[in-house]
Tab-separated table of C-alpha atoms in Angstrom:
chain	number	residue	atom	x	y	z
A	9	THR	CA	-20.771	-1.047	18.406
A	10	ALA	CA	-20.668	2.695	19.704
A	11	SER	CA	-17.227	3.315	18.217
A	12	ASN	CA	-18.008	1.525	14.749
A	13	GLY	CA	-17.444	3.903	11.764
A	14	THR	CA	-15.917	6.836	13.829
A	15	SER	CA	-12.679	6.804	12.006
A	16	GLU	CA	-14.890	6.838	8.899
A	17	VAL	CA	-16.860	10.161	8.423
A	18	ASP	CA	-16.615	11.039	4.772
A	19	LEU	CA	-18.737	13.647	2.949
A	20	SER	CA	-16.618	13.468	-0.330
A	21	GLY	CA	-18.839	11.222	-1.968
A	22	THR	CA	-16.252	8.914	-3.033
A	23	SER	CA	-16.377	6.404	0.080
A	24	LEU	CA	-17.670	3.903	-1.983
A	25	ILE	CA	-14.406	3.299	-3.482
A	26	GLY	CA	-11.849	5.230	-1.310
A	27	TYR	CA	-11.994	6.201	2.391
A	28	SER	CA	-9.672	5.901	5.671
A	29	SER	CA	-10.082	2.127	5.691
A	30	VAL	CA	-7.342	2.219	3.061
A	31	SER	CA	-6.818	-1.956	3.150
A	32	ASP	CA	-10.475	-2.489	1.660
A	33	MET	CA	-9.510	-2.450	-1.663
A	34	ALA	CA	-6.674	-4.855	-1.810
A	35	GLY	CA	-6.612	-6.515	1.892
A	36	GLY	CA	-5.922	-9.937	0.884
A	37	ILE	CA	-2.809	-9.068	-1.371
A	38	LEU	CA	0.483	-10.449	-0.208
A	39	TYR	CA	3.651	-8.406	-0.445
A	40	ARG	CA	6.627	-9.401	-2.467
A	41	ASP	CA	9.954	-9.553	-0.238
A	42	ASP	CA	12.942	-9.142	-2.634
A	43	GLY	CA	10.768	-10.851	-5.344
A	44	GLU	CA	9.576	-13.769	-3.437
A	45	LEU	CA	5.499	-13.926	-2.598
A	46	SER	CA	5.672	-12.858	1.619
A	47	THR	CA	2.960	-13.779	4.013
A	48	ILE	CA	2.476	-10.114	5.126
A	49	SER	CA	-0.540	-8.876	3.499
A	50	VAL	CA	-1.963	-5.119	3.076
A	51	GLY	CA	-4.740	-5.852	5.598
A	52	ASP	CA	-2.018	-6.905	8.078
A	53	ALA	CA	-0.218	-3.819	7.682
A	54	PHE	CA	-2.973	-1.080	7.506
A	55	SER	CA	-5.628	-0.124	9.947
A	56	ASN	CA	-7.873	2.992	10.334
A	57	LEU	CA	-8.282	1.825	14.065
A	58	ASP	CA	-12.030	2.007	13.715
A	59	GLY	CA	-12.858	1.471	17.290
A	60	LEU	CA	-14.278	-1.965	18.274
A	61	SER	CA	-15.968	-2.244	14.481
A	62	ARG	CA	-19.216	-4.321	14.116
A	63	ASP	CA	-20.184	-7.089	17.107
A	64	ASP	CA	-22.809	-8.086	19.396
A	65	ARG	CA	-23.294	-5.353	22.022
A	66	ILE	CA	-25.481	-3.745	24.214
A	67	ARG	CA	-25.696	-0.320	23.336
A	68	TYR	CA	-27.080	3.334	24.174
A	69	ASP	CA	-27.535	6.459	21.830
A	70	THR	CA	-28.751	9.591	23.611
A	71	PRO	CA	-31.223	11.566	21.633
A	72	SER	CA	-29.330	14.455	19.190
A	73	PHE	CA	-28.537	17.872	20.832
A	74	ALA	CA	-27.555	20.746	18.615
A	75	GLY	CA	-26.090	18.025	16.377
A	76	PHE	CA	-24.223	15.956	18.973
A	77	LYS	CA	-25.102	12.635	19.680
A	78	LEU	CA	-23.160	10.399	22.621
A	79	SER	CA	-23.082	6.760	22.232
A	80	GLY	CA	-21.804	3.862	24.514
A	81	SER	CA	-21.878	-0.095	24.249
A	82	LEU	CA	-20.815	-3.317	26.375
A	83	VAL	CA	-19.103	-5.823	24.030
A	84	ALA	CA	-18.300	-9.275	25.032
A	85	ASP	CA	-14.744	-10.039	26.166
A	86	GLU	CA	-14.905	-7.078	28.904
A	87	ARG	CA	-14.932	-4.709	25.632
A	88	ALA	CA	-16.426	-1.444	26.177
A	89	ASP	CA	-16.485	1.851	24.258
A	90	VAL	CA	-17.992	5.324	24.083
A	91	ALA	CA	-18.409	7.655	21.154
A	92	LEU	CA	-19.498	11.392	20.201
A	93	ARG	CA	-21.095	12.455	17.046
A	94	TYR	CA	-21.738	15.763	15.662
A	95	SER	CA	-23.731	16.543	12.184
A	96	ARG	CA	-25.052	19.930	11.215
A	97	GLU	CA	-25.687	22.010	7.905
A	98	PHE	CA	-24.743	25.830	7.831
A	99	GLY	CA	-26.218	27.790	4.978
A	100	GLY	CA	-25.318	24.919	2.262
A	101	THR	CA	-22.163	23.666	4.046
A	102	GLU	CA	-22.149	20.373	5.985
A	103	VAL	CA	-19.970	19.298	8.620
A	104	ALA	CA	-19.479	15.906	10.191
A	105	ALA	CA	-17.220	14.680	12.934
A	106	ALA	CA	-16.840	11.619	15.243
A	107	ALA	CA	-14.724	10.649	18.154
A	108	ALA	CA	-14.434	7.419	20.180
A	109	PHE	CA	-12.657	5.792	23.059
A	110	SER	CA	-12.359	1.999	23.293
A	111	ARG	CA	-10.585	-0.533	25.680
A	112	LYS	CA	-10.303	-4.222	26.531
A	113	PRO	CA	-8.863	-4.612	30.050
A	114	ASP	CA	-5.213	-6.079	29.991
A	115	ASP	CA	-5.097	-5.855	26.090
A	116	PHE	CA	-5.553	-2.366	24.420
A	117	ASP	CA	-6.634	1.370	24.583
A	118	ARG	CA	-7.746	2.893	21.462
A	119	VAL	CA	-8.695	6.389	20.640
A	120	ASN	CA	-10.079	7.134	17.184
A	121	GLY	CA	-11.661	10.260	14.947
A	122	SER	CA	-12.467	11.285	11.911
A	123	ALA	CA	-14.386	14.727	10.411
A	124	SER	CA	-15.413	16.107	7.121
A	125	ILE	CA	-16.828	19.281	5.690
A	126	LEU	CA	-18.618	19.787	2.133
A	127	LEU	CA	-18.712	23.208	1.111
A	128	ALA	CA	-21.586	24.536	-1.237
A	129	ASN	CA	-19.362	24.717	-4.245
A	130	GLY	CA	-18.493	20.999	-3.922
A	131	ILE	CA	-15.345	20.801	-2.339
A	132	SER	CA	-14.572	18.752	0.742
A	133	VAL	CA	-12.066	17.806	3.400
A	134	THR	CA	-11.811	14.994	5.173
A	135	ALA	CA	-9.247	14.049	7.984
A	136	ALA	CA	-8.939	10.976	10.138
A	137	ALA	CA	-6.472	9.817	12.962
A	138	GLY	CA	-6.213	6.949	15.930
A	139	THR	CA	-3.587	5.503	18.249
A	140	GLU	CA	-3.698	2.724	20.120
A	141	ASP	CA	-1.774	1.246	22.848
A	142	VAL	CA	-1.544	-2.614	22.899
A	143	ASP	CA	-0.026	-4.364	26.109
A	144	ALA	CA	1.724	-6.820	24.112
A	145	ARG	CA	3.356	-4.421	21.763
A	146	ASP	CA	6.425	-1.861	22.548
A	147	ASP	CA	4.988	0.702	20.389
A	148	ASP	CA	1.914	2.486	20.371
A	149	GLY	CA	0.383	2.025	17.161
A	150	MET	CA	-0.747	5.342	15.030
A	151	PHE	CA	-2.135	6.709	11.852
A	152	TYR	CA	-3.428	9.618	10.349
A	153	TYR	CA	-5.364	10.301	7.054
A	154	GLY	CA	-6.764	13.119	4.605
A	155	LYS	CA	-8.819	13.482	1.522
A	156	LEU	CA	-9.452	16.363	-0.789
A	157	GLY	CA	-12.659	16.013	-2.697
A	158	TYR	CA	-14.776	17.694	-5.425
A	159	GLN	CA	-18.459	17.079	-6.665
A	160	SER	CA	-20.505	18.492	-9.401
A	161	GLN	CA	-22.966	17.318	-12.199
A	162	PHE	CA	-20.600	17.618	-15.041
A	163	PHE	CA	-23.283	15.080	-16.778
A	164	SER	CA	-26.904	15.538	-16.866
A	165	VAL	CA	-27.317	11.657	-15.467
A	166	GLY	CA	-26.275	12.449	-12.044
A	167	ASN	CA	-23.660	13.891	-9.920
A	168	THR	CA	-19.978	12.902	-10.449
A	169	ALA	CA	-17.409	12.782	-7.085
A	170	LEU	CA	-13.717	13.074	-7.515
A	171	GLY	CA	-11.214	12.567	-4.665
A	172	ILE	CA	-7.488	12.098	-3.615
A	173	ASP	CA	-6.411	10.663	-0.261
A	174	TYR	CA	-3.231	9.930	1.693
A	175	GLN	CA	-2.966	7.854	4.885
A	176	TYR	CA	0.323	7.340	7.014
A	177	GLY	CA	0.844	4.848	9.978
A	178	GLU	CA	3.239	3.599	12.135
A	179	ASP	CA	3.382	0.373	14.195
A	180	ILE	CA	0.264	-1.128	13.128
A	181	GLY	CA	1.012	-4.337	11.988
A	182	ALA	CA	4.240	-4.748	13.964
A	183	ASP	CA	6.584	-2.646	15.950
A	184	GLY	CA	8.767	-0.559	13.752
A	185	ASP	CA	6.464	-0.638	10.793
A	186	GLU	CA	5.927	2.527	8.742
A	187	THR	CA	3.128	2.436	5.994
A	188	SER	CA	1.926	4.881	3.390
A	189	SER	CA	-0.829	4.926	1.212
A	190	PHE	CA	-2.504	7.190	-1.656
A	191	GLY	CA	-5.161	6.912	-4.130
A	192	VAL	CA	-7.108	8.633	-6.662
A	193	PHE	CA	-10.884	7.956	-7.087
A	194	ALA	CA	-14.203	8.684	-9.369
A	195	VAL	CA	-18.034	8.072	-8.608
A	196	GLN	CA	-20.370	8.597	-11.183
A	197	ASN	CA	-24.109	8.396	-10.326
A	198	ILE	CA	-27.097	7.475	-13.056
A	199	ASP	CA	-30.125	8.812	-11.138
A	200	ASP	CA	-32.614	6.973	-13.268
A	201	LEU	CA	-30.728	3.691	-12.555
A	202	ALA	CA	-30.251	4.337	-9.042
A	203	THR	CA	-26.445	3.175	-9.952
A	204	GLU	CA	-23.262	4.286	-9.094
A	205	PHE	CA	-20.380	3.692	-11.382
A	206	TYR	CA	-16.769	3.775	-9.683
A	207	LEU	CA	-13.299	3.410	-10.292
A	208	GLY	CA	-10.120	3.931	-8.020
A	209	TYR	CA	-6.408	3.672	-7.755
A	210	ARG	CA	-4.316	2.983	-4.603
A	211	TYR	CA	-0.599	2.689	-3.947
A	212	TYR	CA	0.567	0.841	-0.792
A	213	ASP	CA	3.990	0.891	0.561
A	214	LEU	CA	5.182	-0.967	3.945
A	215	ASP	CA	8.486	-0.637	5.309
A	216	ARG	CA	9.582	-3.482	8.093
A	217	ASP	CA	12.459	-4.207	9.727
A	218	ASN	CA	14.587	-7.021	7.897
A	219	THR	CA	12.370	-7.052	4.824
A	220	ASP	CA	12.804	-5.691	1.429
A	221	LEU	CA	8.620	-5.653	0.634
A	222	ASP	CA	7.642	-4.178	-3.046
A	223	ALA	CA	4.901	-1.804	-2.870
A	224	ILE	CA	1.517	-2.732	-4.321
A	225	ASN	CA	-0.484	-1.009	-6.558
A	226	ALA	CA	-4.307	-1.943	-6.781
A	227	VAL	CA	-6.884	-0.574	-9.500
A	228	LEU	CA	-10.682	-1.150	-8.735
A	229	THR	CA	-13.643	-0.625	-11.099
A	230	GLY	CA	-17.545	-1.746	-10.785
A	231	ALA	CA	-21.144	-0.546	-9.750
A	232	ARG	CA	-23.253	-0.625	-7.155
A	233	VAL	CA	-27.079	-0.615	-7.542
A	234	LYS	CA	-29.645	0.507	-4.915
A	235	PHE	CA	-32.720	-1.273	-4.418
């Protein structure tokens, strides 16, 4: 859809292992409530409200003008969205941003966006935020996200990217929810092998009414080979 990816603009070089969709690392892991396994998963509680995600659609994208591109799509079940994207480079500094509005009549309205800047010295700053009004819920869901990154060629084999991030959310999984997550990441490129090795750690905390949920810690490592 037009809005897919608009919460996920990220120039840090570490989005392979950690980005605004913080639940990707451990979305199926269940929280423990006062020591007992609950039915609440990380994926139930955290979201980056990324528009209408991926789906069958009718979509139109305008040509790019001065770095801007406008998109719109019609999706099944009367859903629709519109998105604006921007991408430019200024003297070695890269800038990218996106924003979107999506809705389904008598169900929800959602506004979200993200932006990222990569300086010539390798430092990057990324931010994302979103809010949604769900008709069946009393409170509007919201989140905000920030990441600080650094890239450099410490080793001759390829670029190294490091990052640290934080996300806070309210009323995503249920009315009254408060969520927070932070992560630390590293990606090492091996240019001759077209391979990226990655390592990441993430902490997930959920405060939900009438529960005593234990925080979750997750570690993920692996490699991606590009063909």
